C-alpha cells in the first residue's frame, strides 16, 4: 500500500450471527477431517473473518487476547499454519499478511488468486485461473503441488475512480 486513501471502502468482515455460523461450519469441517478446532485456532480464524481484509501476524498477536492481552507469537503462528494447511486461510506474501479463505472446504486444494489494491490495500480472493495448467506443469516436472497462490497488484475500482 503506497498511500492512504481519502475515500471510503467497504470491508466485508463478518460479525454476529454470520460470524458464529462461519465458525461453527469451519469447526464442523475440521472435526469431520479428524482434527480439532482448538481455542487458539478458533480465535485466529475469528479475527481473520471479523477483519474481512488481510491482517499481519503481529496485529493478530496484539488482538488475540479478549482481555487485551497479546498472545505469544508461536500460538498465533501455529494457528495460522493449521488454518493454511486446511484451506481456511491464505498468506499473501507480497504484503506479509493473512486472510480468511473465501469459502473453500477444509483440506480442499484450490489455486488462490488475489487482487490487491496498491493504494488502499483492499484485497479480493477470486477463482484461481490456470490451476490445471500449473498442476500439469508441476506433474511434468515431478512435483506434487499442494498449494498455489497468485497475487495481482493494481488499483481497486474506488481508488481508480478517485484518482
PDB file of C-alpha atoms in Angstrom:
ATOM      1  CA  UNK A   1       0.000   0.000   0.000  1.00  0.00           C
ATOM      2  CA  UNK A   2       1.637   3.144  -1.190  1.00  0.00           C
ATOM      3  CA  UNK A   3      -0.787   5.784   0.015  1.00  0.00           C
ATOM      4  CA  UNK A   4      -3.637   6.333   2.393  1.00  0.00           C
ATOM      5  CA  UNK A   5      -6.855   6.809   0.504  1.00  0.00           C
ATOM      6  CA  UNK A   6      -9.171   9.679   1.346  1.00  0.00           C
ATOM      7  CA  UNK A   7     -12.286   7.863   0.142  1.00  0.00           C
ATOM      8  CA  UNK A   8     -14.440   5.189   1.746  1.00  0.00           C
ATOM      9  CA  UNK A   9     -14.042   1.475   1.171  1.00  0.00           C
ATOM     10  CA  UNK A  10     -16.437  -1.248   2.166  1.00  0.00           C
ATOM     11  CA  UNK A  11     -14.852  -4.146   4.032  1.00  0.00           C
ATOM     12  CA  UNK A  12     -16.840  -7.329   4.252  1.00  0.00           C
ATOM     13  CA  UNK A  13     -15.859  -8.664   7.654  1.00  0.00           C
ATOM     14  CA  UNK A  14     -18.260 -10.945   9.464  1.00  0.00           C
ATOM     15  CA  UNK A  15     -19.948 -10.292  12.794  1.00  0.00           C
ATOM     16  CA  UNK A  16     -22.854 -11.507  14.863  1.00  0.00           C
ATOM     17  CA  UNK A  17     -24.786 -14.496  13.580  1.00  0.00           C
ATOM     18  CA  UNK A  18     -22.818 -14.629  10.288  1.00  0.00           C
ATOM     19  CA  UNK A  19     -19.530 -14.906  12.190  1.00  0.00           C
ATOM     20  CA  UNK A  20     -20.948 -17.544  14.560  1.00  0.00           C
ATOM     21  CA  UNK A  21     -22.278 -19.566  11.606  1.00  0.00           C
ATOM     22  CA  UNK A  22     -18.941 -19.383   9.736  1.00  0.00           C
ATOM     23  CA  UNK A  23     -17.020 -20.508  12.836  1.00  0.00           C
ATOM     24  CA  UNK A  24     -19.469 -23.360  13.501  1.00  0.00           C
ATOM     25  CA  UNK A  25     -19.222 -24.543   9.882  1.00  0.00           C
ATOM     26  CA  UNK A  26     -15.424 -24.358   9.999  1.00  0.00           C
ATOM     27  CA  UNK A  27     -15.339 -26.326  13.221  1.00  0.00           C
ATOM     28  CA  UNK A  28     -17.648 -28.997  11.800  1.00  0.00           C
ATOM     29  CA  UNK A  29     -15.424 -29.353   8.719  1.00  0.00           C
ATOM     30  CA  UNK A  30     -12.293 -29.600  10.867  1.00  0.00           C
ATOM     31  CA  UNK A  31     -13.868 -32.255  13.075  1.00  0.00           C
ATOM     32  CA  UNK A  32     -15.076 -34.213  10.022  1.00  0.00           C
ATOM     33  CA  UNK A  33     -11.459 -34.161   8.796  1.00  0.00           C
ATOM     34  CA  UNK A  34     -10.385 -35.793  12.073  1.00  0.00           C
ATOM     35  CA  UNK A  35      -8.812 -32.644  13.545  1.00  0.00           C
ATOM     36  CA  UNK A  36      -9.597 -30.353  16.475  1.00  0.00           C
ATOM     37  CA  UNK A  37     -10.565 -26.701  16.358  1.00  0.00           C
ATOM     38  CA  UNK A  38      -8.662 -25.603  19.445  1.00  0.00           C
ATOM     39  CA  UNK A  39      -9.483 -22.266  21.126  1.00  0.00           C
ATOM     40  CA  UNK A  40      -6.379 -20.550  19.633  1.00  0.00           C
ATOM     41  CA  UNK A  41      -7.233 -21.800  16.128  1.00  0.00           C
ATOM     42  CA  UNK A  42     -10.826 -20.644  16.537  1.00  0.00           C
ATOM     43  CA  UNK A  43      -9.727 -17.236  17.866  1.00  0.00           C
ATOM     44  CA  UNK A  44      -7.312 -16.607  14.975  1.00  0.00           C
ATOM     45  CA  UNK A  45      -9.929 -17.663  12.418  1.00  0.00           C
ATOM     46  CA  UNK A  46     -12.457 -15.412  14.142  1.00  0.00           C
ATOM     47  CA  UNK A  47     -10.086 -12.438  13.935  1.00  0.00           C
ATOM     48  CA  UNK A  48      -9.476 -13.083  10.227  1.00  0.00           C
ATOM     49  CA  UNK A  49     -13.191 -13.437   9.489  1.00  0.00           C
ATOM     50  CA  UNK A  50     -14.087 -10.337  11.515  1.00  0.00           C
ATOM     51  CA  UNK A  51     -11.490  -8.271   9.698  1.00  0.00           C
ATOM     52  CA  UNK A  52     -12.647  -9.039   6.174  1.00  0.00           C
ATOM     53  CA  UNK A  53      -9.253  -7.909   4.908  1.00  0.00           C
ATOM     54  CA  UNK A  54      -5.645  -9.093   5.149  1.00  0.00           C
ATOM     55  CA  UNK A  55      -4.149  -8.906   8.635  1.00  0.00           C
ATOM     56  CA  UNK A  56      -0.481  -9.002   9.577  1.00  0.00           C
ATOM     57  CA  UNK A  57       0.532 -11.695  12.061  1.00  0.00           C
ATOM     58  CA  UNK A  58       1.687  -9.192  14.659  1.00  0.00           C
ATOM     59  CA  UNK A  59      -1.699  -7.462  14.519  1.00  0.00           C
ATOM     60  CA  UNK A  60      -3.316 -10.848  15.171  1.00  0.00           C
ATOM     61  CA  UNK A  61      -0.936 -11.371  18.090  1.00  0.00           C
ATOM     62  CA  UNK A  62      -1.879  -7.969  19.532  1.00  0.00           C
ATOM     63  CA  UNK A  63      -5.644  -8.539  19.090  1.00  0.00           C
ATOM     64  CA  UNK A  64      -5.631 -12.184  20.202  1.00  0.00           C
ATOM     65  CA  UNK A  65      -6.487 -11.816  23.890  1.00  0.00           C
ATOM     66  CA  UNK A  66     -10.083 -10.904  24.518  1.00  0.00           C
ATOM     67  CA  UNK A  67      -8.966  -9.233  27.747  1.00  0.00           C
ATOM     68  CA  UNK A  68      -6.466  -7.022  25.922  1.00  0.00           C
ATOM     69  CA  UNK A  69      -3.513  -9.340  26.468  1.00  0.00           C
ATOM     70  CA  UNK A  70      -1.379 -10.159  23.442  1.00  0.00           C
ATOM     71  CA  UNK A  71      -0.761 -13.791  22.568  1.00  0.00           C
ATOM     72  CA  UNK A  72       2.625 -15.414  22.447  1.00  0.00           C
ATOM     73  CA  UNK A  73       3.775 -15.360  18.790  1.00  0.00           C
ATOM     74  CA  UNK A  74       4.141 -19.163  18.482  1.00  0.00           C
ATOM     75  CA  UNK A  75       0.479 -19.594  19.455  1.00  0.00           C
ATOM     76  CA  UNK A  76      -0.733 -17.422  16.592  1.00  0.00           C
ATOM     77  CA  UNK A  77       1.788 -18.733  14.049  1.00  0.00           C
ATOM     78  CA  UNK A  78       0.848 -22.358  14.831  1.00  0.00           C
ATOM     79  CA  UNK A  79      -2.838 -21.492  14.421  1.00  0.00           C
ATOM     80  CA  UNK A  80      -2.136 -19.736  11.114  1.00  0.00           C
ATOM     81  CA  UNK A  81      -0.146 -22.735   9.854  1.00  0.00           C
ATOM     82  CA  UNK A  82      -3.050 -25.036  10.738  1.00  0.00           C
ATOM     83  CA  UNK A  83      -5.606 -22.766   9.061  1.00  0.00           C
ATOM     84  CA  UNK A  84      -3.450 -22.520   5.923  1.00  0.00           C
ATOM     85  CA  UNK A  85      -2.870 -26.269   5.791  1.00  0.00           C
ATOM     86  CA  UNK A  86      -6.611 -26.893   5.992  1.00  0.00           C
ATOM     87  CA  UNK A  87      -7.556 -24.312   3.373  1.00  0.00           C
ATOM     88  CA  UNK A  88      -9.168 -21.885   5.794  1.00  0.00           C
ATOM     89  CA  UNK A  89      -6.663 -19.045   5.426  1.00  0.00           C
ATOM     90  CA  UNK A  90      -4.095 -17.826   2.940  1.00  0.00           C
ATOM     91  CA  UNK A  91      -0.820 -15.995   3.357  1.00  0.00           C
ATOM     92  CA  UNK A  92      -0.427 -13.139   0.915  1.00  0.00           C
ATOM     93  CA  UNK A  93       3.349 -12.991   0.619  1.00  0.00           C
ATOM     94  CA  UNK A  94       3.706  -9.644  -1.140  1.00  0.00           C
ATOM     95  CA  UNK A  95       2.070  -7.809   1.763  1.00  0.00           C
ATOM     96  CA  UNK A  96       3.081 -10.255   4.543  1.00  0.00           C
ATOM     97  CA  UNK A  97      -0.497 -10.726   5.694  1.00  0.00           C
ATOM     98  CA  UNK A  98      -3.101 -13.423   6.188  1.00  0.00           C
ATOM     99  CA  UNK A  99      -6.712 -13.539   5.050  1.00  0.00           C
ATOM    100  CA  UNK A 100      -9.567 -15.968   5.656  1.00  0.00           C
ATOM    101  CA  UNK A 101     -10.276 -18.142   2.632  1.00  0.00           C
ATOM    102  CA  UNK A 102     -13.412 -17.192   0.745  1.00  0.00           C
ATOM    103  CA  UNK A 103     -15.446 -20.367   1.211  1.00  0.00           C
ATOM    104  CA  UNK A 104     -13.239 -23.344   0.354  1.00  0.00           C
ATOM    105  CA  UNK A 105     -13.724 -26.703   2.025  1.00  0.00           C
ATOM    106  CA  UNK A 106     -11.277 -27.706   4.734  1.00  0.00           C
ATOM    107  CA  UNK A 107      -8.483 -29.693   3.211  1.00  0.00           C
ATOM    108  CA  UNK A 108      -9.600 -28.831  -0.290  1.00  0.00           C
ATOM    109  CA  UNK A 109      -6.922 -27.582  -2.614  1.00  0.00           C
ATOM    110  CA  UNK A 110      -7.522 -24.719  -4.942  1.00  0.00           C
ATOM    111  CA  UNK A 111      -5.462 -22.091  -6.641  1.00  0.00           C
ATOM    112  CA  UNK A 112      -5.961 -18.998  -4.539  1.00  0.00           C
ATOM    113  CA  UNK A 113      -5.755 -15.790  -6.525  1.00  0.00           C
ATOM    114  CA  UNK A 114      -5.865 -12.306  -5.044  1.00  0.00           C
ATOM    115  CA  UNK A 115      -6.469  -8.860  -6.482  1.00  0.00           C
ATOM    116  CA  UNK A 116      -4.622  -6.393  -4.228  1.00  0.00           C
ATOM    117  CA  UNK A 117      -5.091  -2.622  -4.354  1.00  0.00           C
ATOM    118  CA  UNK A 118      -1.751  -0.851  -4.020  1.00  0.00           C
ATOM    119  CA  UNK A 119      -3.475   2.310  -2.790  1.00  0.00           C
ATOM    120  CA  UNK A 120      -5.881   1.226  -0.061  1.00  0.00           C
ATOM    121  CA  UNK A 121      -4.888  -2.424   0.410  1.00  0.00           C
ATOM    122  CA  UNK A 122      -8.338  -3.876  -0.199  1.00  0.00           C
ATOM    123  CA  UNK A 123      -7.918  -7.481  -1.268  1.00  0.00           C
ATOM    124  CA  UNK A 124     -10.351  -9.753  -3.070  1.00  0.00           C
ATOM    125  CA  UNK A 125      -9.993 -13.501  -3.497  1.00  0.00           C
ATOM    126  CA  UNK A 126     -11.049 -14.741  -6.914  1.00  0.00           C
ATOM    127  CA  UNK A 127     -11.107 -18.169  -8.539  1.00  0.00           C
ATOM    128  CA  UNK A 128      -7.518 -19.041  -9.386  1.00  0.00           C
ATOM    129  CA  UNK A 129      -7.052 -19.127 -13.123  1.00  0.00           C
ATOM    130  CA  UNK A 130      -4.998 -21.861 -14.686  1.00  0.00           C
ATOM    131  CA  UNK A 131      -4.890 -24.304 -11.765  1.00  0.00           C
ATOM    132  CA  UNK A 132      -4.997 -27.235 -14.197  1.00  0.00           C
ATOM    133  CA  UNK A 133      -2.132 -25.800 -16.247  1.00  0.00           C
ATOM    134  CA  UNK A 134       0.003 -25.239 -13.143  1.00  0.00           C
ATOM    135  CA  UNK A 135      -0.781 -28.716 -11.789  1.00  0.00           C
ATOM    136  CA  UNK A 136       0.076 -30.323 -15.140  1.00  0.00           C
ATOM    137  CA  UNK A 137       3.354 -28.388 -15.383  1.00  0.00           C
ATOM    138  CA  UNK A 138       4.222 -29.392 -11.833  1.00  0.00           C
ATOM    139  CA  UNK A 139       3.406 -33.032 -12.502  1.00  0.00           C
ATOM    140  CA  UNK A 140       5.512 -32.977 -15.676  1.00  0.00           C
ATOM    141  CA  UNK A 141       8.421 -31.684 -13.579  1.00  0.00           C
ATOM    142  CA  UNK A 142       7.835 -34.363 -10.930  1.00  0.00           C
ATOM    143  CA  UNK A 143       6.165 -32.084  -8.362  1.00  0.00           C
ATOM    144  CA  UNK A 144       3.037 -32.740  -6.355  1.00  0.00           C
ATOM    145  CA  UNK A 145       1.753 -29.203  -5.848  1.00  0.00           C
ATOM    146  CA  UNK A 146      -0.006 -28.686  -2.522  1.00  0.00           C
ATOM    147  CA  UNK A 147      -0.951 -25.002  -2.782  1.00  0.00           C
ATOM    148  CA  UNK A 148      -0.854 -22.276  -5.400  1.00  0.00           C
ATOM    149  CA  UNK A 149      -1.260 -18.579  -4.642  1.00  0.00           C
ATOM    150  CA  UNK A 150      -1.403 -15.928  -7.343  1.00  0.00           C
ATOM    151  CA  UNK A 151      -1.178 -12.241  -6.436  1.00  0.00           C
ATOM    152  CA  UNK A 152      -2.116  -9.401  -8.797  1.00  0.00           C
ATOM    153  CA  UNK A 153      -1.495  -5.775  -7.807  1.00  0.00           C
ATOM    154  CA  UNK A 154      -3.225  -2.682  -9.155  1.00  0.00           C
ATOM    155  CA  UNK A 155      -5.982  -0.274  -8.142  1.00  0.00           C
ATOM    156  CA  UNK A 156      -9.467  -1.204  -6.947  1.00  0.00           C
ATOM    157  CA  UNK A 157     -12.447   0.484  -8.597  1.00  0.00           C
ATOM    158  CA  UNK A 158     -12.841   3.045  -5.784  1.00  0.00           C
ATOM    159  CA  UNK A 159      -9.176   4.098  -5.906  1.00  0.00           C
ATOM    160  CA  UNK A 160      -9.126   4.141  -9.701  1.00  0.00           C
ATOM    161  CA  UNK A 161     -12.271   6.312  -9.792  1.00  0.00           C
ATOM    162  CA  UNK A 162     -10.885   8.666  -7.122  1.00  0.00           C
ATOM    163  CA  UNK A 163      -7.579   9.138  -8.965  1.00  0.00           C
TER     164      UNK A 163
END
